[in-house]
Amino acid sequence: MAVRSAMHQAGATALTELLQFPAPSADQRTLPCSCGQKADYRELRSKPVLTAVGKVKVSRPYYLCPHCHTGQFPADVELDIENTEFSPGVRRMQAAVGQEAPFDQGRQQMKLLADLEVTTKAVEPTAEAIGEDIAVRQQEEIQRALQLDLPMIVGEPVPVLYVQLDGTGVPVVKKETEGRRGKTEGQPAHTREAKLGGVQTTWDEKGYAVRDPDSTTYVAAIETAEEFGKRLYLEAWKRGWSRAAKRVVIGDGAEWIWNIANEHFPDGIQIVDLFHARQHLWGLARKLYPNQDAEQKAWMTIHQDRLDEGKIEDLVAALRSLDSSHPELAEKIRTEADYFEKNAKRMRYPEFRAQHLFVGSGVIEAGCKTVIGSRCKQSGMFWTVRGANAILALRCGQINGRFEDYWAARRAA
Ligand SMILES: [Zn+2]
């Protein structure tokens, strides 16, 4: 560690030497300004920059436009340090630690792993700025994809491609929930729903789907179903939706999910995640037999069999025949019966299994935890929608193995 510190110091000294730009020669003392006029060279100005080897000083020519009073540092553009005191290498580290863990933990990791002193307050805006930049580039890509007909990607055919969707609440600051109703009647909302999509392609040699999280790529954002549908469509297309022999959309019963499925994945086989469907039954069992474990289990055995066997009409009839004099319970029974009735075609589990399709994933459930929960739902966290979306963009980029693509694109620009 001591040697590393010494090397950093030597490196910083050498780098500072390299970053002393000379004053421009007489014939290079004006530059075009964005206003259309010309900016004049004024002087050499220096600023500190934190780099991978520690703090350095960069001294470079400053130009000022006498017409619009806009100043510019061409060297900063070239070095990718415009309006920041962190080098691209350090910003990349801040983004990497910022998407992984709370910002203060990120600061500690920077110190331990890279021997760099940054403040918690510095990790957050840097990580968010990069996440936002990634999100902006994604929006451009989505717009392009929607305007042009996406070309067929040539490649290996994909036997089965799964698109899975879910939503999970992210705790937000007060201003983000103003005027929104909470889950409990009369209570304000404390969370906003982040939508998560997973695209998955693995199967084993017999053609059975494999739950391999490494083969899943994710998209996540707090946004409308309409916006999210486009985002997910692009991801599915990248993963080979157009050349998939079998296309499947898995979700819980939420209406926005099937709206997206119908609009963007119209030829996909729609399946209600068995895991979620069972949870609906459990919810009802608990209402029917409060605090009676044995009765709940006995009731579940009968009704879950019907569900698992895809006998949804029988299940719905059984639910509708339950009589309850309690109005709240009667309402709950009706809602659940409607849910199964409406989704009956998406619950033909034996048919799906016969085609070797996955019916109860757990993948998207796990994704909600790893992509969103572990980073955004820690106690004491309250997000702005903007901040959460920036971190989710970073996090998905990292998990999908595309974080380095972003830096490559930045260098190329
Ligand atoms: Zn100007």
mmCIF file of N, CA and C and ligand atoms in Angstrom, residues 33 35 65 68, ligand 1:
data_model
loop_
_atom_site.group_PDB
_atom_site.id
_atom_site.type_symbol
_atom_site.label_atom_id
_atom_site.label_comp_id
_atom_site.label_asym_id
_atom_site.label_seq_id
_atom_site.Cartn_x
_atom_site.Cartn_y
_atom_site.Cartn_z
ATOM 1 N N CYS A 33 -16.665 30.433 -31.985
ATOM 2 C CA CYS A 33 -17.543 30.329 -30.814
ATOM 3 C C CYS A 33 -18.887 29.799 -31.294
ATOM 4 N N CYS A 35 -21.686 30.922 -30.877
ATOM 5 C CA CYS A 35 -22.602 31.990 -31.286
ATOM 6 C C CYS A 35 -22.366 32.421 -32.723
ATOM 7 N N CYS A 65 -15.238 34.633 -25.699
ATOM 8 C CA CYS A 65 -15.888 35.301 -26.820
ATOM 9 C C CYS A 65 -16.332 36.694 -26.359
ATOM 10 N N CYS A 68 -20.542 37.051 -26.897
ATOM 11 C CA CYS A 68 -21.549 36.417 -26.032
ATOM 12 C C CYS A 68 -20.992 36.070 -24.648
HETATM 13 ZN ZN ZN B 1 -19.781 33.818 -28.704
#
